[in-house]
Coordinates of C-alpha atoms in Angstrom, one line a residue:
X1 CA -15.6 -6.0 25.3
X2 CA -13.7 -7.2 28.3
X3 CA -10.5 -9.2 28.1
X4 CA -8.2 -11.1 30.4
X5 CA -4.9 -12.0 29.4
X6 CA -2.0 -13.8 31.3
X7 CA -2.7 -13.1 34.9
X8 CA -4.7 -10.1 34.3
X9 CA -7.8 -9.0 32.4
X10 CA -8.6 -6.3 30.0
X11 CA -11.9 -4.3 29.9
X12 CA -13.1 -3.1 26.6
X13 CA -16.3 -0.8 26.5
X14 CA -17.9 -0.4 23.0
X15 CA -20.8 1.6 21.8
X16 CA -21.7 4.3 19.3
X17 CA -20.2 7.6 18.8
X18 CA -20.2 10.7 16.6
X19 CA -17.5 11.2 14.2
X20 CA -16.8 7.4 13.5
X21 CA -16.0 6.7 17.3
X22 CA -17.7 3.9 19.0
X23 CA -18.2 4.8 22.7
X24 CA -20.9 5.3 25.1
X25 CA -24.2 7.3 25.2
X26 CA -25.8 9.5 27.8
X27 CA -28.4 7.6 30.0
X28 CA -30.8 10.5 29.9
X29 CA -30.5 12.0 26.4
X30 CA -29.0 9.2 24.3
X31 CA -27.2 11.7 22.2
X32 CA -23.8 10.9 20.7
X33 CA -20.8 12.4 22.6
X34 CA -18.5 14.6 20.6
X35 CA -14.9 13.3 20.2
X36 CA -13.5 16.3 22.3
X37 CA -15.9 15.5 25.2
X38 CA -15.1 11.8 24.9
X39 CA -11.4 12.6 25.4
X40 CA -12.1 14.5 28.4
X41 CA -14.5 11.8 29.9
X42 CA -11.8 9.2 29.2
X43 CA -9.2 11.4 31.0
X44 CA -11.6 11.7 34.0
X45 CA -11.9 7.8 34.1
X46 CA -8.1 7.4 34.0
X47 CA -7.8 9.6 37.1
X48 CA -10.4 7.6 38.8
X49 CA -8.6 4.4 38.0
X50 CA -5.3 5.9 39.1
X51 CA -6.9 6.7 42.5
X52 CA -8.4 3.3 42.7
X53 CA -5.1 1.8 42.0
X54 CA -3.7 3.1 45.2
X55 CA -6.0 0.9 47.3
X56 CA -4.4 -2.2 48.9
X57 CA -6.6 -4.6 47.2
X58 CA -5.7 -3.5 43.7
X59 CA -2.7 -5.3 41.9
X60 CA -1.4 -4.2 38.5
X61 CA -1.0 -6.4 35.5
X62 CA 2.5 -8.1 35.8
X63 CA 3.6 -6.6 32.5
X64 CA 2.2 -3.2 33.3
X65 CA 3.5 -2.8 36.8
X66 CA 6.7 -1.0 35.7
X67 CA 4.8 1.8 34.1
X68 CA 1.7 1.6 36.2
X69 CA -0.6 1.2 33.1
X70 CA -4.1 0.7 34.0
X71 CA -6.1 1.6 31.0
X72 CA -5.6 2.4 27.3
X73 CA -8.1 4.3 25.0
X74 CA -8.2 3.4 21.5
X75 CA -10.4 4.7 18.5
X76 CA -13.3 2.5 19.4
X77 CA -12.3 0.6 22.6
X78 CA -11.4 1.1 26.3
X79 CA -8.9 -1.3 27.7
X80 CA -8.5 -1.8 31.4
X81 CA -5.6 -4.0 32.8
X82 CA -5.3 -5.5 36.3
X83 CA -4.2 -8.8 37.9
X84 CA -6.8 -11.4 37.8
X85 CA -8.0 -11.7 41.4
X86 CA -11.2 -10.8 43.2
X87 CA -9.8 -7.7 45.0
X88 CA -8.3 -5.9 41.9
X89 CA -11.7 -6.7 39.9
X90 CA -13.8 -5.3 42.7
X91 CA -11.8 -2.1 42.6
X92 CA -12.1 -1.7 38.9
X93 CA -15.9 -2.6 39.0
X94 CA -16.4 0.1 41.9
X95 CA -14.4 2.8 40.1
X96 CA -16.4 2.2 36.8
X97 CA -19.7 2.4 38.7
X98 CA -18.6 5.7 40.2
X99 CA -17.7 6.9 36.8
X100 CA -21.0 5.9 35.4
X101 CA -22.9 7.7 38.2
X102 CA -20.9 10.9 37.7
X103 CA -21.3 11.1 34.0
X104 CA -24.6 9.6 33.3
X105 CA -22.8 7.2 30.9
X106 CA -23.3 3.4 30.8
X107 CA -21.1 0.7 29.2
X108 CA -22.4 -1.4 26.4
X109 CA -22.5 -4.7 28.2
X110 CA -23.7 -6.5 25.0
X111 CA -20.4 -5.6 23.3
X112 CA -18.1 -6.1 26.4
X113 CA -16.2 -9.4 27.1
X114 CA -13.6 -10.5 29.4
X115 CA -10.6 -12.6 28.3
X116 CA -8.5 -14.7 30.5
X117 CA -4.9 -16.2 30.1
X118 CA -3.2 -18.4 32.7
X119 CA -6.2 -18.3 35.1
X120 CA -7.7 -21.3 36.8
X121 CA -11.3 -22.1 36.1
X122 CA -12.3 -21.3 39.7
X123 CA -10.9 -17.8 39.5
X124 CA -12.6 -17.4 36.0
X125 CA -16.1 -18.2 37.4
X126 CA -15.5 -15.9 40.4
X127 CA -14.5 -12.9 38.2
X128 CA -17.2 -13.5 35.7
X129 CA -19.7 -13.5 38.7
X130 CA -18.4 -10.2 39.8
X131 CA -18.4 -8.5 36.4
X132 CA -21.5 -10.1 35.0
X133 CA -19.8 -10.3 31.6
X134 CA -19.3 -13.0 29.2
X135 CA -15.9 -14.6 28.6
X136 CA -14.5 -13.6 25.1
X137 CA -12.5 -15.8 22.9
X138 CA -9.4 -15.2 20.6
X139 CA -8.8 -13.9 18.0
X140 CA -10.6 -10.7 18.8
X141 CA -11.0 -8.1 16.1
X142 CA -9.7 -4.5 16.5
X143 CA -10.3 -2.2 13.5
X144 CA -10.8 -5.1 11.2
X145 CA -7.6 -7.0 12.4
X146 CA -7.8 -10.3 14.3
X147 CA -5.8 -10.0 17.4
X148 CA -4.5 -12.9 19.6
X149 CA -1.9 -13.3 22.3
X150 CA -0.1 -16.2 20.5
X151 CA 1.6 -16.5 17.1
X152 CA -0.5 -15.4 14.2
X153 CA -2.1 -18.3 12.3
X154 CA -2.6 -18.4 8.5
X155 CA -6.4 -18.7 9.1
X156 CA -6.3 -15.3 10.6
X157 CA -5.0 -13.8 7.3
X158 CA -8.1 -15.0 5.4
X159 CA -9.7 -11.7 6.1
X160 CA -7.2 -9.8 3.9
X161 CA -7.7 -12.1 1.0
X162 CA -11.5 -12.0 1.5
X163 CA -11.4 -8.1 1.4
X164 CA -9.2 -7.9 -1.6
X165 CA -11.3 -10.4 -3.7
X166 CA -14.5 -8.6 -2.6
X167 CA -13.1 -5.4 -4.1
X168 CA -12.2 -7.1 -7.3
X169 CA -15.8 -8.6 -7.7
X170 CA -17.1 -5.1 -7.8
X171 CA -14.8 -3.7 -10.7
X172 CA -15.5 -4.7 -14.1
X173 CA -11.8 -5.4 -15.1
X174 CA -12.6 -6.1 -18.6
X175 CA -13.6 -2.6 -19.2
X176 CA -10.4 -1.1 -17.7
X177 CA -7.2 -0.1 -19.4
X178 CA -4.0 -1.4 -18.0
X179 CA -3.4 2.1 -16.6
X180 CA -6.9 2.0 -14.9
X181 CA -6.0 -1.4 -13.2
X182 CA -2.6 0.0 -12.1
X183 CA -4.4 2.9 -10.6
X184 CA -6.9 0.8 -8.7
X185 CA -4.1 -1.6 -7.5
X186 CA -2.0 1.4 -6.3
X187 CA -4.8 3.3 -4.6
X188 CA -7.0 0.6 -3.3
X189 CA -5.6 -2.9 -3.1
X190 CA -2.0 -1.9 -2.0
X191 CA -3.8 0.3 0.6
X192 CA -5.4 -2.8 2.0
X193 CA -2.3 -4.9 1.9
X194 CA -0.2 -2.2 3.5
X195 CA -2.7 -1.7 6.3
X196 CA -2.0 -5.4 7.4
X197 CA 1.7 -5.3 6.7
X198 CA 1.9 -2.2 8.8
X199 CA 1.0 -4.3 11.9
X200 CA 2.2 -7.8 11.3
X201 CA 4.7 -9.8 9.4
X202 CA 2.4 -11.7 7.0
X203 CA 3.0 -15.4 6.3
X204 CA 4.9 -16.1 3.0
X205 CA 1.9 -18.1 1.7
X206 CA -0.4 -15.1 2.2
X207 CA 2.0 -12.7 0.6
X208 CA 2.4 -15.0 -2.4
X209 CA -1.4 -15.3 -2.8
X210 CA -1.9 -11.5 -2.6
X211 CA 0.7 -11.2 -5.2
X212 CA -1.1 -13.7 -7.4
X213 CA -4.3 -11.9 -7.0
X214 CA -2.6 -8.5 -8.2
X215 CA -1.0 -10.3 -11.1
X216 CA -4.2 -11.8 -12.2
X217 CA -5.9 -8.5 -12.0
X218 CA -3.3 -6.6 -13.8
X219 CA -2.8 -9.0 -16.8
X220 CA -6.2 -10.6 -16.6
X221 CA -6.8 -14.4 -16.2
X222 CA -8.3 -17.4 -18.0
X223 CA -9.6 -19.3 -14.9
X224 CA -6.6 -21.0 -13.5
X225 CA -3.6 -18.9 -14.6
X226 CA -2.8 -15.2 -15.6
X227 CA -3.0 -14.2 -19.3
X228 CA 0.2 -14.2 -21.2
X229 CA 2.6 -11.2 -20.5
X230 CA 6.3 -10.6 -21.0
X231 CA 7.3 -8.5 -17.8
X232 CA 8.0 -10.9 -14.8
X233 CA 6.2 -10.0 -11.5
X234 CA 9.5 -9.3 -9.8
X235 CA 10.1 -6.5 -12.2
X236 CA 6.7 -5.1 -12.0
X237 CA 7.1 -4.7 -8.3
X238 CA 10.3 -2.7 -8.5
X239 CA 10.0 1.1 -8.1
X240 CA 9.6 3.1 -11.3
X241 CA 13.1 4.4 -11.0
X242 CA 14.4 0.9 -11.4
X243 CA 12.1 0.0 -14.3
X244 CA 9.0 -1.3 -12.5
X245 CA 5.5 -0.1 -11.7
X246 CA 6.2 0.6 -8.0
X247 CA 3.9 -2.1 -6.4
X248 CA 6.7 -3.1 -3.8
X249 CA 7.7 -6.7 -3.6
X250 CA 5.5 -8.2 -0.8
X251 CA 8.0 -9.7 1.7
X252 CA 10.6 -6.9 1.4
X253 CA 7.9 -4.2 1.7
X254 CA 6.4 -5.9 4.7
X255 CA 9.8 -6.0 6.6
X256 CA 10.5 -2.4 5.6
X257 CA 7.2 -1.3 7.0
X258 CA 7.8 -3.2 10.3
X259 CA 11.5 -1.6 10.5
X260 CA 9.9 1.7 11.5
X261 CA 9.4 0.1 15.0
X262 CA 13.1 -0.4 15.3
X263 CA 13.7 3.3 14.4
X264 CA 11.0 4.3 17.0
X265 CA 12.8 2.4 19.8
X266 CA 16.0 4.3 19.2
X267 CA 14.4 7.8 18.5
X268 CA 11.1 8.0 20.1
X269 CA 11.7 7.1 23.8
X270 CA 8.7 9.1 25.0
X271 CA 6.2 6.9 23.1
X272 CA 4.2 4.7 25.4
X273 CA 5.0 1.4 23.7
X274 CA 8.6 2.2 23.5
X275 CA 8.6 2.9 27.3
X276 CA 7.0 -0.5 27.7
X277 CA 9.5 -2.2 25.5
X278 CA 12.4 -0.7 27.4
X279 CA 10.9 -1.6 30.8
X280 CA 10.0 -5.2 29.9
X281 CA 12.5 -6.2 27.5
X282 CA 15.5 -3.9 26.9
X283 CA 15.9 -2.5 30.5
X284 CA 18.4 0.0 29.5
X285 CA 20.2 -2.2 26.8
X286 CA 20.8 -1.0 23.3
X287 CA 18.3 -2.8 20.8
X288 CA 21.3 -3.8 18.6
X289 CA 23.0 -5.5 21.4
X290 CA 20.0 -7.1 23.0
X291 CA 19.9 -10.9 23.3
X292 CA 16.5 -12.6 22.8
X293 CA 15.2 -14.6 25.8
X294 CA 13.2 -17.8 25.8
X295 CA 10.0 -16.2 27.4
X296 CA 9.8 -13.3 24.9
X297 CA 6.6 -12.9 22.9
X298 CA 6.4 -13.9 19.3
X299 CA 5.9 -10.5 18.1
X300 CA 8.8 -9.0 19.8
X301 CA 10.9 -12.0 18.3
X302 CA 9.7 -11.0 14.9
X303 CA 10.8 -7.4 15.3
X304 CA 14.2 -8.6 16.7
X305 CA 14.8 -10.8 13.8
X306 CA 14.6 -7.8 11.5
X307 CA 18.1 -7.0 12.8
X308 CA 19.2 -9.9 10.4
X309 CA 17.8 -8.0 7.5
X310 CA 18.5 -4.3 8.3
X311 CA 21.6 -2.9 9.9
X312 CA 21.6 0.3 12.1
X313 CA 23.2 2.1 9.2
X314 CA 20.2 1.0 7.0
X315 CA 17.6 2.3 9.5
X316 CA 19.4 5.6 10.0
X317 CA 19.7 6.2 6.2
X318 CA 15.9 5.9 5.7
X319 CA 15.4 9.0 7.9
X320 CA 14.6 12.4 6.2
X321 CA 13.7 15.6 8.1
X322 CA 13.5 13.6 11.4
X323 CA 10.9 11.1 10.1
X324 CA 11.3 7.4 9.1
X325 CA 10.5 6.7 5.4
X326 CA 9.5 3.2 4.5
X327 CA 9.8 3.8 0.8
X328 CA 13.4 5.0 1.3
X329 CA 14.5 1.9 3.2
X330 CA 13.0 -0.2 0.6
X331 CA 14.7 1.7 -2.2
X332 CA 18.2 1.3 -0.3
X333 CA 17.5 -2.5 -0.3
X334 CA 17.4 -2.7 -4.0
X335 CA 20.9 -3.4 -5.3
X336 CA 20.8 -2.5 -8.8
X337 CA 21.4 0.6 -11.0
X338 CA 18.3 3.0 -11.5
X339 CA 16.9 3.4 -15.0
X340 CA 17.6 6.7 -16.5
X341 CA 14.5 6.8 -18.8
X342 CA 11.9 6.6 -16.0
X343 CA 11.3 10.5 -15.6
X344 CA 10.5 10.7 -19.2
X345 CA 8.4 7.6 -19.6
X346 CA 6.4 8.3 -16.3
X347 CA 6.0 12.0 -17.4
X348 CA 2.9 13.3 -15.4
X349 CA 1.9 15.3 -18.7
X350 CA 1.3 12.1 -20.5
X351 CA -2.0 10.2 -20.4
X352 CA -1.6 7.2 -17.9
X353 CA -2.5 4.6 -20.4
X354 CA 0.1 6.2 -23.0
X355 CA 2.8 5.9 -20.2
X356 CA 2.1 2.2 -19.7
X357 CA 2.3 1.3 -23.4
X358 CA 5.5 3.5 -23.7
X359 CA 6.9 1.7 -20.6
X360 CA 6.4 -1.7 -22.4
X361 CA 7.6 -0.5 -25.7
X362 CA 10.8 0.9 -24.3
X363 CA 11.5 -2.3 -22.5
X364 CA 10.6 -4.4 -25.6
X365 CA 7.7 -6.1 -23.7
X366 CA 4.8 -5.5 -26.1
X367 CA 3.1 -8.8 -27.3
X368 CA 4.3 -8.4 -30.9
X369 CA 4.2 -11.6 -33.2
X370 CA 7.7 -12.6 -32.8
X371 CA 7.2 -12.8 -29.0
X372 CA 3.9 -14.7 -29.6
X373 CA 5.7 -17.0 -31.8
X374 CA 8.4 -17.6 -29.3
X375 CA 6.1 -19.0 -26.7
X376 CA 4.8 -21.4 -29.3
X377 CA 1.5 -19.7 -30.0
X378 CA 0.1 -20.8 -33.3
X379 CA -0.2 -17.8 -35.6
X380 CA -1.2 -17.7 -39.4
X381 CA 1.5 -15.5 -40.2
X382 CA 4.6 -13.7 -38.6
X383 CA 4.3 -10.7 -40.9
X384 CA 3.5 -7.2 -39.5
X385 CA -0.4 -7.1 -39.4
X386 CA -0.3 -3.3 -40.6
X387 CA 1.9 -3.5 -43.7
X388 CA 2.5 -7.2 -44.1
X389 CA 5.7 -6.6 -45.6
X390 CA 8.3 -7.9 -42.9
X391 CA 8.2 -10.1 -39.7
X392 CA 6.8 -8.0 -36.8
X393 CA 8.9 -7.0 -34.0
X394 CA 9.4 -3.9 -32.0
X395 CA 12.0 -2.4 -34.2
X396 CA 10.0 -3.0 -37.4
X397 CA 6.6 -1.8 -35.8
X398 CA 7.9 1.5 -34.7
X399 CA 10.7 2.4 -37.1
X400 CA 10.5 0.5 -40.3
X401 CA 6.7 -0.1 -41.0
X402 CA 5.6 2.4 -43.7
X403 CA 2.6 3.3 -41.8
X404 CA 4.5 4.2 -38.6
X405 CA 7.1 6.1 -40.6
X406 CA 4.3 8.3 -42.1
X407 CA 2.7 8.8 -38.8
X408 CA 5.9 9.9 -37.2
X409 CA 7.0 12.1 -39.9
X410 CA 3.7 14.0 -39.8
X411 CA 3.9 14.3 -36.1
X412 CA 7.4 15.6 -36.0
X413 CA 6.6 18.1 -38.8
X414 CA 3.6 19.4 -36.6
X415 CA 5.7 19.4 -33.4
X416 CA 8.8 20.9 -34.8
X417 CA 10.9 18.4 -32.9
X418 CA 12.4 15.1 -33.9
X419 CA 13.5 11.9 -32.0
X420 CA 15.8 9.2 -33.4
X421 CA 14.4 6.5 -35.7
X422 CA 16.4 3.5 -34.4
X423 CA 15.6 1.6 -31.4
X424 CA 19.1 1.9 -29.6
X425 CA 19.2 5.6 -30.5
X426 CA 15.7 6.0 -29.3
X427 CA 16.4 4.6 -25.9
X428 CA 19.4 6.7 -25.4
X429 CA 17.4 9.9 -26.5
X430 CA 14.8 9.1 -23.8
X431 CA 17.6 8.6 -21.1
X432 CA 19.2 11.8 -21.9
X433 CA 16.2 14.0 -22.1
X434 CA 16.5 17.2 -20.0
X435 CA 14.1 18.1 -17.2
X436 CA 12.2 21.0 -18.3
X437 CA 8.6 21.8 -19.3
X438 CA 9.0 21.9 -23.0
X439 CA 10.9 18.6 -23.0
X440 CA 8.2 17.0 -20.9
X441 CA 5.5 18.1 -23.5
X442 CA 7.7 16.5 -26.3
X443 CA 7.9 13.4 -24.2
X444 CA 4.0 13.4 -23.9
X445 CA 3.7 13.7 -27.7
X446 CA 6.2 10.8 -28.1
X447 CA 4.2 8.7 -25.7
X448 CA 1.0 9.4 -27.5
X449 CA 2.5 8.5 -30.9
X450 CA 3.8 5.1 -29.6
X451 CA 0.3 4.4 -28.2
X452 CA -1.5 5.2 -31.2
X453 CA 0.8 3.2 -33.5
X454 CA 0.2 0.3 -31.1
X455 CA -3.5 1.0 -30.9
X456 CA -3.7 0.7 -34.8
X457 CA -1.6 -2.4 -34.9
X458 CA -4.1 -4.1 -32.5
X459 CA -7.0 -3.0 -34.7
X460 CA -5.2 -4.7 -37.6
X461 CA -4.4 -7.8 -35.6
X462 CA -7.8 -8.3 -34.0
X463 CA -10.3 -6.6 -36.3
X464 CA -8.4 -6.8 -39.7
X465 CA -9.0 -3.0 -40.1
X466 CA -6.3 -0.4 -40.2
X467 CA -6.9 3.4 -39.7
X468 CA -5.7 5.9 -42.3
X469 CA -2.5 7.8 -41.4
X470 CA -4.2 11.1 -41.1
X471 CA -6.7 9.7 -38.8
X472 CA -4.3 8.4 -36.4
X473 CA -2.3 11.8 -36.6
X474 CA -5.5 13.6 -35.7
X475 CA -6.2 11.4 -32.7
X476 CA -2.5 12.1 -31.5
X477 CA -3.0 15.9 -32.1
X478 CA -6.3 15.9 -30.3
X479 CA -5.0 13.9 -27.2
X480 CA -2.0 16.3 -27.0
X481 CA -4.2 19.4 -27.4
X482 CA -6.5 18.3 -24.6
X483 CA -3.5 17.8 -22.3
X484 CA -1.8 21.0 -23.2
X485 CA -4.9 23.1 -22.5
X486 CA -4.6 22.1 -18.9
X487 CA -1.5 24.2 -18.7
X488 CA -2.8 27.3 -20.3
X489 CA -3.3 28.9 -16.9
X490 CA 0.0 27.9 -15.6
X491 CA 2.9 30.5 -15.1
X492 CA 5.1 30.0 -18.2
X493 CA 8.0 31.5 -19.8
X494 CA 7.8 33.1 -23.3
X495 CA 9.1 30.0 -25.1
X496 CA 7.0 27.7 -23.0
X497 CA 3.8 29.7 -23.6
X498 CA 4.3 29.7 -27.5
X499 CA 4.9 25.9 -27.4
X500 CA 1.8 25.2 -25.3
X501 CA -0.2 27.6 -27.4
X502 CA 0.9 25.7 -30.6
X503 CA 0.1 22.3 -29.2
X504 CA -3.4 23.3 -27.8
X505 CA -4.6 25.1 -31.0
X506 CA -5.5 22.1 -32.8

């Protein structure tokens, strides 16, 4: 692809290459070029272009003249810059022909275009005649991202919504637990979102649409709105240490990701784009004292406007071991106290779906009948569907229901450990748990117990069927046993080994 921007043009050569690269092929053999050989060949081309730039007819791109940049080689594109006049174009063409003759390589003309900007129609026609290439149009795609010299349009962001929705259509969400959905959001959907946020500041409407898609996938939807849930999305997006699921609130996370460029300007002066920014914009000034001018690009303006969000102190505080940490900057922007219970609730020994239900239970966000009645949902009865002796709420379900009391007593007797049997004491007990292996196993048993009490409650509510106490206790023991066996090969102390052996011997 060949592009012309401003008063210059950019030449991009695409083709196929081994190892995921898209480059050029040998004229004689047609075999893919190895990545290492490709790097050496591009270095050879760079040297040829630098020699060609010494000719009187050649003129640099106005914004590349300071650093004498002629070409850039990306993962699948070669970009050549020069001023849009016939003399410069003739030099580039001759250099490239010499390169092809020397290496037996050929550009893929069908995938090459020339892009103009600020160039008259007569000059365009003259350059196209010399290069024998088609004129390209913006936006052009690079690694799946639409690129344009002007401000990003909302239509350019349709691709991210399309890709996210395409992923969702391939997943049978009705067969996934909440923990499974969280895992897919964290490992796949957030990766797609963050890939775009790593490059651009997305429009607010796109960020809200992406958040809505995530919300619908997590809780389910009935066509036009998400299914009923008690936890607000703003809380879900908070990091786990602040009581959320760690998705990251869209707008704040986007700005935190782009703040790494501010850090690079101050701490990575040898990077090519930082050199370019210093040459074209800063010109020796400090970034924090720099004043925007009317002729600056829209992207540079977006980066400079981040100074209104983050201070120099904020940026410096997000560095660990010489590297900028986006997550640390985002954490520092959350002005609320951390939740003490998060290490025990999100204990790695616990089964993921048990952690999620425990997180909801500790926060009082499960859909018990008192909550359903509060949102004016028509119910036949407000009584606990398990014992039918008292109104159902979190405190009754987990502490006062006869069924739950029997389950907890048998589990605690088997475990040899106890936990409080009042909601407030329960929460404080979780918060004050020590950080050692045995306590982590106790927390896993606790989460499993909470999960299966809720599991039996749902069976009573939906199917009008209750499991026997012994059956639920056996389910709890079996799950704990399976998890404990994963640690039998781990280096353990005497007490830890005895405790693991006890739990895994069911």
